[in-house]
């Protein structure tokens, strides 16, 4: 092996450092000695510095604020035309389904989760598999929207990911051996798990999925060492939280915004996980639709006393204390929700051009919100998709100005009592933007938002709750708005809400976005193209055909003086399953399952 003359003294210094640590550890205890000697350890500091430390990617979002911005600039507007594959890795198996994951890179290894609750460790130099873990899934799991997984989390000497049967697994980073395996919730009642977990101060924090089954959304924090629960926070009012095995506080105020007993099966799934703002020491989790979809059953369509019908804290963003699970603030994007406008989309912490600490989030309901980072207070909201029909705007308090005649009708008021009045509503229930994460650029100060232009016919039907059965009380058909495109990647100035440019795509966008200091915006399309655009103009500078649709989340890092870019390709997710006329329009797309890694050609 070749070695430059300058490296040897550094290695010697490192060995001396190690020796010093060895002696210090030995003086404390033999146990501590063993722990420091065995393997590399991902620390809280590693997680906190993930954006700046470009030689590794150890968090979902390339930083817990979820900016998805890299300071790397070797691949830039001038050089990106030379970007070529370094290696590709097949996830194998007969069941190729949506690959919505984000790779992690640590200590020479890439960790990637796959459909059907699989996790792969890959040699990051060669693309060769080191080990693979396949969760043994029971019969009868109830994932709503494909058998996807959105990524893992790393801390200490372990890697963690959630499985479709609503369990959380901790594996040894080096071997893939199971360290612990814990139940988040009962899959038979409709719970599942797909999000990347979040780790803060040694606690692993997860949400849950299952909002279409009348489950109750919850955030849980566990000890990463043991998997034991430290606190739980249900997100629907009336439910009790826990801390250290004892009841802590009730969420909200019983029956303040929910009529009768509906809060008991009130939905609000926390299915996309959360972000962490280190400046205010706050977890931010979004919550899904209130259950069932038929809003008239929840008093949303009727004039009521006070706020009954708002259905807190469904369709909201929650600021949560990471130590106790107490709710610090809430902001409800869609009170009286009746269109499946889950409020789960990611909340990104950033500093605006005037130096204010802000959060931004692009909601399913079609509006781009800016919130105050200190208390979650409303700052502004602007539409980011065309022809929004359910609200004419957002008022100065952040509350929608409803078009009540665009709420699907009450079936109990219908002549035959089995189908309420149908409306055509925009956006569709798959959202102006769905789960696919946007990115923020520290270079331009803009957000890059993967959005879709579509609407839906939607109507309500009678429904009663039955455990483990779909709990909607609605029917629907999604339709494109325009002939020539559905997908639309938009550069949005968060200070003005202005759309600076737009990149239109035939198929709906369903993958994540990444920005770099090289002035690039990376994203993939269902047609299989992995693209880099100019962050100032939207001009396409590079594109590569990956062989299957991209619904994954790109990352970049550096190794041996070279910048690498990776994305997972494999078409699937909610669109083919729920997309109505749009699903028919894209039914020619091929499935797959490949990790692609790129670098500059010499
Ligand atoms: Ca939903």
Coordinates of C-alpha atoms and ligand atoms in Angstrom, one line a residue:
X1 CA 0.0 0.0 0.0
X2 CA 1.3 3.4 -1.0
X3 CA 1.7 5.9 1.8
X4 CA 2.8 9.5 1.5
X5 CA 5.7 10.5 3.7
X6 CA 3.7 13.0 5.7
X7 CA 1.2 10.5 7.2
X8 CA 3.5 8.4 9.4
X9 CA 4.1 10.9 12.1
X10 CA 0.3 11.5 12.3
X11 CA -0.2 7.8 12.8
X12 CA 2.4 7.8 15.5
X13 CA 0.7 10.8 17.2
X14 CA -2.6 9.0 17.0
X15 CA -1.1 5.9 18.6
X16 CA 0.3 8.0 21.3
X17 CA -3.1 9.6 21.8
X18 CA -4.7 6.1 21.9
X19 CA -2.1 5.0 24.4
X20 CA -2.9 8.0 26.6
X21 CA -6.6 7.2 26.5
X22 CA -5.8 3.6 27.2
X23 CA -3.9 4.5 30.4
X24 CA -6.6 6.9 31.5
X25 CA -9.4 4.4 30.9
X26 CA -7.4 1.7 32.7
X27 CA -7.2 4.0 35.7
X28 CA -10.9 4.4 35.8
X29 CA -11.9 0.7 35.3
X30 CA -11.3 -2.3 33.3
X31 CA -14.8 -2.2 31.9
X32 CA -14.3 1.3 30.5
X33 CA -11.0 0.2 29.0
X34 CA -12.7 -2.6 27.1
X35 CA -15.4 -0.2 25.8
X36 CA -12.9 2.4 24.5
X37 CA -10.7 -0.3 22.8
X38 CA -13.3 -2.3 20.9
X39 CA -14.9 -0.2 18.2
X40 CA -15.4 3.4 17.0
X41 CA -18.3 5.1 18.8
X42 CA -20.7 7.6 17.4
X43 CA -21.2 10.4 20.0
X44 CA -23.7 13.1 20.6
X45 CA -21.0 15.5 19.3
X46 CA -20.8 13.5 16.0
X47 CA -24.6 13.8 15.7
X48 CA -24.6 17.5 16.5
X49 CA -21.8 18.2 14.0
X50 CA -23.1 16.0 11.2
X51 CA -23.6 18.9 8.7
X52 CA -20.1 20.3 9.1
X53 CA -18.2 16.9 9.4
X54 CA -18.2 16.0 5.7
X55 CA -16.4 12.7 6.0
X56 CA -19.5 11.0 7.5
X57 CA -23.3 11.1 7.3
X58 CA -24.6 9.9 10.7
X59 CA -28.1 11.5 10.8
X60 CA -31.3 11.5 8.8
X61 CA -31.4 14.8 7.1
X62 CA -27.6 15.3 7.0
X63 CA -27.9 17.1 10.3
X64 CA -30.7 16.9 12.8
X65 CA -32.2 20.2 11.7
X66 CA -32.9 18.4 8.4
X67 CA -31.4 21.1 6.1
X68 CA -29.9 18.5 3.7
X69 CA -27.2 21.0 2.8
X70 CA -23.6 19.9 2.4
X71 CA -20.7 22.4 2.6
X72 CA -18.8 20.2 0.0
X73 CA -18.1 22.0 -3.3
X74 CA -15.7 19.7 -5.3
X75 CA -18.7 18.6 -7.3
X76 CA -20.0 22.0 -8.4
X77 CA -21.7 23.8 -11.4
X78 CA -18.5 23.5 -13.4
X79 CA -17.4 19.9 -12.5
X80 CA -20.8 18.1 -12.2
X81 CA -20.8 17.1 -15.9
X82 CA -17.9 14.7 -15.0
X83 CA -19.9 12.9 -12.3
X84 CA -19.9 9.1 -13.0
X85 CA -20.8 6.0 -11.2
X86 CA -18.2 4.7 -8.7
X87 CA -20.1 1.6 -7.8
X88 CA -23.7 0.3 -7.6
X89 CA -25.2 -2.2 -5.2
X90 CA -28.3 -4.4 -5.7
X91 CA -30.6 -4.9 -2.8
X92 CA -31.6 -8.2 -4.4
X93 CA -34.6 -10.3 -3.4
X94 CA -37.7 -11.0 -5.4
X95 CA -39.8 -8.3 -3.8
X96 CA -38.6 -5.0 -5.3
X97 CA -40.7 -2.2 -3.7
X98 CA -40.4 1.5 -3.0
X99 CA -36.9 2.4 -1.8
X100 CA -37.5 5.7 0.2
X101 CA -34.3 5.4 2.3
X102 CA -31.4 7.7 3.1
X103 CA -28.0 6.1 3.3
X104 CA -25.7 6.7 6.4
X105 CA -21.9 6.6 6.0
X106 CA -19.6 5.9 9.0
X107 CA -16.1 4.5 9.5
X108 CA -15.8 3.1 6.0
X109 CA -19.3 1.6 5.9
X110 CA -22.5 2.6 4.2
X111 CA -25.7 1.6 6.0
X112 CA -28.9 1.4 3.9
X113 CA -32.3 0.2 4.7
X114 CA -34.5 -1.5 2.1
X115 CA -38.1 -2.4 1.5
X116 CA -39.6 -5.2 3.7
X117 CA -37.6 -4.0 6.7
X118 CA -34.1 -4.9 5.5
X119 CA -30.8 -3.3 6.4
X120 CA -27.5 -3.6 4.5
X121 CA -23.9 -2.7 5.5
X122 CA -21.8 -2.0 2.4
X123 CA -18.0 -1.4 2.1
X124 CA -18.1 2.3 1.1
X125 CA -14.9 2.0 -1.0
X126 CA -16.0 -0.9 -3.2
X127 CA -19.8 -1.4 -2.9
X128 CA -19.3 -4.9 -1.5
X129 CA -21.8 -6.2 1.0
X130 CA -20.4 -6.7 4.6
X131 CA -23.6 -8.0 6.2
X132 CA -27.4 -7.9 5.7
X133 CA -30.2 -8.0 8.3
X134 CA -33.7 -9.1 7.3
X135 CA -36.5 -8.6 9.9
X136 CA -38.7 -11.6 10.1
X137 CA -42.1 -10.0 9.5
X138 CA -45.3 -11.7 10.7
X139 CA -48.3 -12.4 8.5
X140 CA -50.9 -9.6 8.7
X141 CA -48.8 -6.5 8.9
X142 CA -50.8 -3.4 7.9
X143 CA -48.6 -0.9 6.1
X144 CA -50.8 1.7 4.4
X145 CA -48.5 3.0 1.7
X146 CA -46.1 0.3 0.5
X147 CA -43.6 -1.8 2.5
X148 CA -41.0 1.0 2.6
X149 CA -38.4 2.2 5.1
X150 CA -36.9 5.7 5.3
X151 CA -33.6 5.1 7.1
X152 CA -31.7 4.2 10.2
X153 CA -30.0 6.0 13.0
X154 CA -26.5 5.4 14.5
X155 CA -25.3 6.0 18.1
X156 CA -22.5 4.4 20.1
X157 CA -21.6 1.1 18.6
X158 CA -25.1 0.4 17.4
X159 CA -27.4 1.0 14.4
X160 CA -31.2 1.3 14.9
X161 CA -34.2 1.0 12.6
X162 CA -37.9 0.4 12.7
X163 CA -39.8 -2.4 11.1
X164 CA -43.2 -2.8 9.4
X165 CA -44.5 -4.7 12.4
X166 CA -44.0 -1.6 14.6
X167 CA -40.8 -2.8 16.3
X168 CA -37.5 -1.0 16.8
X169 CA -34.3 -3.0 16.4
X170 CA -30.8 -2.3 17.6
X171 CA -27.9 -4.0 15.7
X172 CA -24.2 -4.1 16.3
X173 CA -22.6 -1.7 13.8
X174 CA -19.8 -4.1 12.9
X175 CA -21.6 -7.4 12.8
X176 CA -25.3 -6.8 12.3
X177 CA -26.0 -9.0 15.3
X178 CA -29.2 -8.1 17.2
X179 CA -28.5 -6.3 20.5
X180 CA -32.2 -5.6 21.4
X181 CA -35.6 -5.7 19.6
X182 CA -38.5 -3.8 21.2
X183 CA -42.2 -3.4 20.3
X184 CA -43.4 0.1 19.6
X185 CA -47.0 -0.8 19.3
X186 CA -49.3 -3.7 18.2
X187 CA -49.3 -4.2 14.4
X188 CA -52.6 -6.1 14.6
X189 CA -54.3 -2.8 15.6
X190 CA -52.9 -1.1 12.4
X191 CA -49.6 0.2 13.8
X192 CA -46.4 0.0 11.7
X193 CA -43.1 1.9 11.5
X194 CA -41.2 3.4 8.5
X195 CA -39.5 6.6 9.6
X196 CA -35.8 7.1 10.4
X197 CA -35.4 7.3 14.2
X198 CA -33.9 10.4 15.8
X199 CA -31.2 10.3 18.5
X200 CA -30.7 13.1 21.0
X201 CA -28.6 12.9 24.2
X202 CA -28.5 9.1 24.2
X203 CA -32.3 8.7 23.7
X204 CA -33.7 7.1 20.6
X205 CA -36.9 8.9 19.6
X206 CA -39.6 7.4 17.3
X207 CA -43.1 8.1 16.1
X208 CA -45.6 5.6 14.8
X209 CA -47.5 4.9 11.6
X210 CA -51.1 3.7 11.0
X211 CA -53.2 6.9 10.7
X212 CA -55.7 5.2 8.4
X213 CA -56.6 2.6 11.0
X214 CA -57.8 4.7 13.9
X215 CA -54.6 4.3 15.9
X216 CA -53.3 7.1 18.3
X217 CA -50.2 9.0 17.3
X218 CA -47.4 8.9 19.8
X219 CA -43.8 9.9 20.3
X220 CA -41.6 7.5 22.4
X221 CA -38.1 8.0 23.8
X222 CA -35.9 5.0 24.8
X223 CA -32.5 4.4 26.3
X224 CA -30.3 3.5 23.3
X225 CA -28.3 1.0 25.4
X226 CA -31.3 -1.0 26.6
X227 CA -34.2 -0.1 24.5
X228 CA -36.3 0.6 27.6
X229 CA -38.9 3.4 27.3
X230 CA -38.0 6.7 29.2
X231 CA -41.1 8.7 28.2
X232 CA -44.1 8.5 25.9
X233 CA -46.2 11.3 24.5
X234 CA -49.5 10.5 22.8
X235 CA -50.4 13.4 20.5
X236 CA -54.2 13.4 20.7
X237 CA -55.9 15.3 23.6
X238 CA -57.1 13.2 26.5
X239 CA -54.4 10.5 26.4
X240 CA -51.9 10.3 29.2
X241 CA -48.1 10.5 28.8
X242 CA -45.5 8.6 30.8
X243 CA -42.1 9.4 32.2
X244 CA -39.8 6.8 33.9
X245 CA -42.6 4.3 34.1
X246 CA -45.1 6.7 35.8
X247 CA -48.0 8.7 34.3
X248 CA -46.8 12.2 33.6
X249 CA -49.3 14.6 32.1
X250 CA -52.4 14.4 30.0
X251 CA -52.0 15.6 26.4
X252 CA -54.2 18.8 25.9
X253 CA -57.5 19.0 27.7
X254 CA -60.1 16.2 27.5
X255 CA -62.9 17.1 25.0
X256 CA -61.7 20.6 24.5
X257 CA -61.5 20.1 20.8
X258 CA -62.9 16.6 20.2
X259 CA -66.6 15.6 20.7
X260 CA -67.5 12.5 22.7
X261 CA -65.2 9.5 22.6
X262 CA -63.7 10.0 19.1
X263 CA -60.3 11.1 20.6
X264 CA -59.8 7.5 21.7
X265 CA -59.2 6.4 18.1
X266 CA -58.2 9.9 16.9
X267 CA -55.3 9.2 14.6
X268 CA -52.6 11.8 14.4
X269 CA -49.9 9.3 13.4
X270 CA -46.4 10.7 13.9
X271 CA -45.3 8.6 10.9
X272 CA -42.5 10.8 9.4
X273 CA -40.4 11.0 12.6
X274 CA -39.0 14.3 13.8
X275 CA -36.2 16.9 13.7
X276 CA -34.1 18.4 16.6
X277 CA -33.3 22.1 17.0
X278 CA -30.2 22.2 19.2
X279 CA -30.5 26.0 19.8
X280 CA -33.8 25.7 21.6
X281 CA -33.3 22.1 22.7
X282 CA -36.6 21.1 21.1
X283 CA -37.8 18.0 19.3
X284 CA -40.3 18.8 16.5
X285 CA -42.7 16.1 15.4
X286 CA -45.6 16.4 12.9
X287 CA -48.9 14.7 13.4
X288 CA -51.1 13.1 10.7
X289 CA -54.8 13.3 9.9
X290 CA -57.4 13.0 12.6
X291 CA -59.4 9.8 12.3
X292 CA -61.7 9.0 10.6
X293 CA -61.3 11.1 7.4
X294 CA -65.1 12.0 7.5
X295 CA -64.7 15.3 9.4
X296 CA -68.4 15.7 10.1
X297 CA -68.2 12.9 12.6
X298 CA -65.6 15.0 14.5
X299 CA -67.8 18.1 14.4
X300 CA -65.5 19.8 11.9
X301 CA -68.3 20.6 9.4
X302 CA -70.7 22.1 11.9
X303 CA -70.7 25.5 13.6
X304 CA -69.7 24.6 17.3
X305 CA -69.0 26.2 20.6
X306 CA -65.4 27.2 21.0
X307 CA -62.9 25.0 19.1
X308 CA -64.7 21.7 19.2
X309 CA -64.0 20.2 15.8
X310 CA -60.4 21.5 15.6
X311 CA -59.2 18.0 16.9
X312 CA -56.0 18.8 18.6
X313 CA -53.2 17.8 18.1
X314 CA -53.9 16.1 14.8
X315 CA -52.6 17.8 11.6
X316 CA -50.1 19.8 13.7
X317 CA -46.5 20.4 14.5
X318 CA -45.4 19.8 18.1
X319 CA -42.4 21.2 19.9
X320 CA -41.4 18.6 22.6
X321 CA -39.0 18.7 25.5
X322 CA -36.5 15.9 24.7
X323 CA -35.8 15.1 28.4
X324 CA -39.5 14.7 29.6
X325 CA -41.7 14.4 26.5
X326 CA -43.7 17.5 27.6
X327 CA -45.3 19.5 24.8
X328 CA -43.7 23.0 24.7
X329 CA -45.7 24.5 21.8
X330 CA -48.0 23.4 19.0
X331 CA -49.0 24.8 15.7
X332 CA -52.0 23.3 13.9
X333 CA -51.7 23.6 10.1
X334 CA -55.2 22.2 9.3
X335 CA -57.7 22.5 12.2
X336 CA -61.1 20.8 11.3
X337 CA -59.1 18.7 8.9
X338 CA -61.2 16.8 6.3
X339 CA -59.1 16.1 3.2
X340 CA -56.3 13.8 4.7
X341 CA -53.9 16.8 5.0
X342 CA -51.5 15.1 7.5
X343 CA -49.4 17.6 9.3
X344 CA -46.3 15.4 9.4
X345 CA -44.0 17.1 6.9
X346 CA -40.6 17.8 8.1
X347 CA -39.8 21.0 10.0
X348 CA -36.4 22.5 9.1
X349 CA -34.6 24.9 11.4
X350 CA -32.7 27.7 9.7
X351 CA -31.7 31.3 10.1
X352 CA -33.4 33.8 7.8
X353 CA -31.6 36.6 5.9
X354 CA -32.3 39.0 8.8
X355 CA -30.8 36.6 11.3
X356 CA -34.1 35.5 12.8
X357 CA -34.3 31.9 14.1
X358 CA -37.0 30.2 12.0
X359 CA -38.6 26.9 11.2
X360 CA -40.0 26.2 7.7
X361 CA -42.4 23.4 6.7
X362 CA -44.2 22.8 3.4
X363 CA -47.5 21.2 4.3
X364 CA -49.7 18.6 2.6
X365 CA -52.4 21.3 2.5
X366 CA -50.4 23.3 -0.1
X367 CA -49.1 26.1 2.0
X368 CA -45.4 26.8 2.9
X369 CA -45.2 27.9 6.6
X370 CA -42.6 29.9 8.4
X371 CA -42.7 29.6 12.3
X372 CA -40.7 31.3 15.0
X373 CA -38.1 28.8 16.3
X374 CA -38.4 29.9 20.0
X375 CA -42.1 29.1 20.5
X376 CA -43.5 27.7 17.2
X377 CA -45.5 30.9 16.7
X378 CA -46.9 31.6 13.2
X379 CA -44.8 34.0 11.0
X380 CA -46.1 33.5 7.5
X381 CA -47.8 31.1 5.0
X382 CA -47.8 31.2 1.2
X383 CA -49.2 28.7 -1.3
X384 CA -46.6 26.6 -3.1
X385 CA -48.9 24.7 -5.5
X386 CA -51.5 26.0 -7.9
X387 CA -55.3 26.2 -7.6
X388 CA -55.7 25.4 -3.9
X389 CA -59.4 25.0 -3.4
X390 CA -60.1 24.1 0.2
X391 CA -58.9 27.5 1.7
X392 CA -58.6 30.9 0.1
X393 CA -55.5 31.7 2.3
X394 CA -54.1 31.6 5.8
X395 CA -55.1 34.5 8.2
X396 CA -52.7 36.5 10.4
X397 CA -53.0 33.9 13.2
X398 CA -52.0 31.0 10.9
X399 CA -55.5 29.7 10.6
X400 CA -56.9 28.6 7.2
X401 CA -59.7 30.8 5.6
X402 CA -61.9 27.9 4.6
X403 CA -64.0 27.5 1.5
X404 CA -66.6 25.4 3.4
X405 CA -68.3 24.3 0.2
X406 CA -65.1 22.5 -0.7
X407 CA -65.4 20.3 2.4
X408 CA -66.7 16.8 1.3
X409 CA -70.3 16.6 2.4
X410 CA -72.0 15.0 5.4
X411 CA -73.3 11.5 4.5
X412 CA -75.9 11.6 7.2
X413 CA -77.4 14.7 5.6
X414 CA -77.5 13.0 2.1
X415 CA -80.8 11.8 0.7
X416 CA -79.9 8.1 0.8
X417 CA -77.6 8.4 3.8
X418 CA -74.7 6.4 2.3
X419 CA -72.6 9.0 0.3
X420 CA -72.2 12.6 1.1
X421 CA -71.8 15.3 -1.6
X422 CA -68.6 14.8 -3.6
X423 CA -66.3 17.7 -4.2
X424 CA -63.2 18.2 -6.4
X425 CA -60.5 19.4 -3.9
X426 CA -56.9 20.7 -4.5
X427 CA -54.4 19.5 -3.5
X428 CA -55.2 15.8 -3.5
X429 CA -54.8 13.9 -0.3
X430 CA -51.3 12.9 -1.3
X431 CA -50.5 16.5 -0.8
X432 CA -49.0 19.6 -2.4
X433 CA -46.0 17.9 -0.9
X434 CA -45.9 14.5 0.8
X435 CA -43.2 12.9 2.9
X436 CA -40.3 13.6 0.5
X437 CA -38.0 15.9 2.2
X438 CA -37.1 19.4 0.9
X439 CA -33.7 21.0 1.3
X440 CA -32.4 24.4 2.4
X441 CA -29.3 26.0 0.9
X442 CA -27.1 28.1 3.1
X443 CA -25.7 29.5 -0.2
X444 CA -28.9 30.9 -1.6
X445 CA -31.1 31.1 1.5
X446 CA -33.8 29.3 -0.5
X447 CA -35.7 26.1 0.1
X448 CA -36.0 23.5 -2.7
X449 CA -39.4 21.8 -2.4
X450 CA -40.5 18.7 -4.2
X451 CA -44.2 19.3 -4.9
X452 CA -47.0 17.9 -7.0
X453 CA -49.9 19.6 -8.8
X454 CA -53.0 17.4 -8.5
X455 CA -56.5 17.3 -7.1
X456 CA -59.1 14.7 -6.1
X457 CA -62.7 13.8 -6.2
X458 CA -63.5 13.1 -2.5
X459 CA -66.7 12.1 -0.7
X460 CA -67.6 10.9 2.8
X461 CA -69.3 7.6 3.7
X462 CA -70.6 6.2 7.0
X463 CA -67.9 4.4 9.1
X464 CA -67.5 2.7 12.4
X465 CA -64.3 1.8 14.2
X466 CA -63.1 -1.8 14.1
X467 CA -59.6 -2.6 15.4
X468 CA -57.2 -3.4 12.6
X469 CA -59.6 -2.3 9.8
X470 CA -59.3 0.9 7.7
X471 CA -61.1 3.8 9.4
X472 CA -61.6 6.4 6.7
X473 CA -65.3 7.0 6.0
X474 CA -64.2 8.5 2.6
X475 CA -63.8 7.6 -1.0
X476 CA -61.5 9.4 -3.5
X477 CA -59.9 9.5 -6.9
X478 CA -56.8 11.5 -7.6
X479 CA -56.5 13.4 -10.9
X480 CA -53.7 15.4 -12.5
X481 CA -54.4 19.1 -12.9
X482 CA -52.4 19.6 -16.0
X483 CA -51.7 17.5 -19.2
X484 CA -47.9 18.0 -19.3
X485 CA -46.7 17.6 -15.7
X486 CA -47.6 16.7 -12.2
X487 CA -44.2 16.9 -10.4
X488 CA -42.7 20.3 -9.7
X489 CA -39.5 21.1 -7.9
X490 CA -39.7 24.7 -6.6
X491 CA -37.1 27.1 -5.3
X492 CA -38.9 29.1 -2.6
X493 CA -37.6 32.2 -0.9
X494 CA -38.8 31.7 2.7
X495 CA -38.8 35.4 3.5
X496 CA -41.2 36.4 0.7
X497 CA -42.8 33.0 -0.2
X498 CA -41.9 33.8 -3.8
X499 CA -41.2 30.9 -6.1
X500 CA -37.9 31.8 -7.7
X501 CA -38.0 29.0 -10.3
X502 CA -39.7 25.7 -11.0
X503 CA -38.6 22.5 -12.6
X504 CA -41.6 20.5 -14.0
X505 CA -41.6 16.7 -14.3
X506 CA -44.1 14.5 -15.9
X507 CA -44.5 12.0 -13.1
X508 CA -45.2 13.0 -9.5
X509 CA -42.0 13.7 -7.5
X510 CA -41.7 11.3 -4.5
X511 CA -38.0 11.5 -3.5
X512 CA -35.9 13.8 -1.4
X513 CA -33.8 16.8 -2.3
X514 CA -30.2 17.7 -1.4
X515 CA -28.3 21.1 -1.8
X516 CA -24.6 21.6 -1.8
X517 CA -22.1 24.5 -1.4
X518 CA -21.2 23.6 -5.0
X519 CA -24.4 25.4 -6.0
X520 CA -26.2 22.2 -6.9
X521 CA -29.7 20.8 -6.1
X522 CA -29.8 17.0 -6.4
X523 CA -33.1 15.0 -6.7
X524 CA -34.5 12.0 -8.5
X525 CA -37.6 11.3 -10.6
X526 CA -39.9 8.3 -10.9
X527 CA -38.7 8.1 -14.5
X528 CA -35.3 7.0 -13.0
X529 CA -33.3 10.1 -13.7
X530 CA -30.9 11.4 -10.9
X531 CA -30.5 15.1 -11.6
X532 CA -28.4 18.1 -10.5
X533 CA -29.8 21.6 -11.1
X534 CA -28.3 25.0 -10.8
X535 CA -29.5 26.3 -7.4
X536 CA -29.9 29.9 -8.7
X537 CA -31.6 29.2 -12.1
X538 CA -33.0 25.7 -12.0
X539 CA -31.1 24.9 -15.1
X540 CA -30.4 21.1 -15.5
X541 CA -26.6 20.5 -15.4
X542 CA -26.4 16.7 -15.1
X543 CA -28.7 13.7 -15.3
X544 CA -28.1 9.9 -14.9
X545 CA -30.5 7.1 -15.7
X546 CA -30.6 4.7 -12.7
X547 CA -32.8 2.0 -14.2
X548 CA -35.8 2.4 -11.8
X549 CA -37.8 5.2 -10.3
X550 CA -36.1 7.3 -7.6
X551 CA -38.0 7.9 -4.4
X552 CA -35.0 7.8 -2.1
X553 CA -33.0 10.6 -0.5
X554 CA -29.5 11.6 -1.8
X555 CA -26.5 12.1 0.4
X556 CA -22.9 13.4 -0.2
X557 CA -19.6 12.9 1.7
X558 CA -15.9 13.0 1.1
X559 CA -13.4 10.2 1.4
X560 CA -9.7 10.2 0.5
X561 CA -10.0 13.7 -0.9
X562 CA -12.9 12.9 -3.2
X563 CA -16.5 14.0 -3.0
X564 CA -19.1 11.2 -3.4
X565 CA -22.8 11.4 -4.0
X566 CA -25.2 8.5 -3.3
X567 CA -28.9 7.8 -3.9
X568 CA -31.1 4.7 -3.8
X569 CA -33.2 3.9 -6.8
X570 CA -36.4 1.7 -6.7
X571 CA -39.8 2.9 -7.7
X572 CA -42.8 2.5 -5.3
X573 CA -44.4 4.2 -2.4
X574 CA -48.0 5.5 -2.1
X575 CA -48.5 6.8 -5.7
X576 CA -48.9 3.4 -7.5
X577 CA -51.2 2.2 -4.7
X578 CA -53.4 5.2 -4.1
X579 CA -52.8 7.5 -7.0
X580 CA -56.1 6.8 -8.9
X581 CA -55.8 8.3 -12.4
X582 CA -52.3 9.4 -11.7
X583 CA -51.3 5.8 -10.8
X584 CA -52.7 4.7 -14.2
X585 CA -50.6 7.4 -15.9
X586 CA -47.4 6.1 -14.4
X587 CA -48.0 2.3 -14.4
X588 CA -45.3 1.7 -17.0
X589 CA -42.5 2.6 -14.5
X590 CA -40.2 -0.3 -13.5
X591 CA -39.5 -1.4 -10.0
X592 CA -35.9 -2.0 -8.7
X593 CA -33.5 -1.7 -5.7
X594 CA -30.1 -0.3 -6.3
X595 CA -27.7 1.9 -4.3
X596 CA -25.8 4.2 -6.8
X597 CA -22.6 6.0 -5.7
X598 CA -21.0 8.7 -7.9
X599 CA -17.7 10.6 -8.0
X600 CA -16.0 12.9 -10.5
X601 CA -14.1 11.2 -13.3
X602 CA -10.4 12.1 -13.5
Ligands
LIG1 CA1 -53.2 10.2 6.3

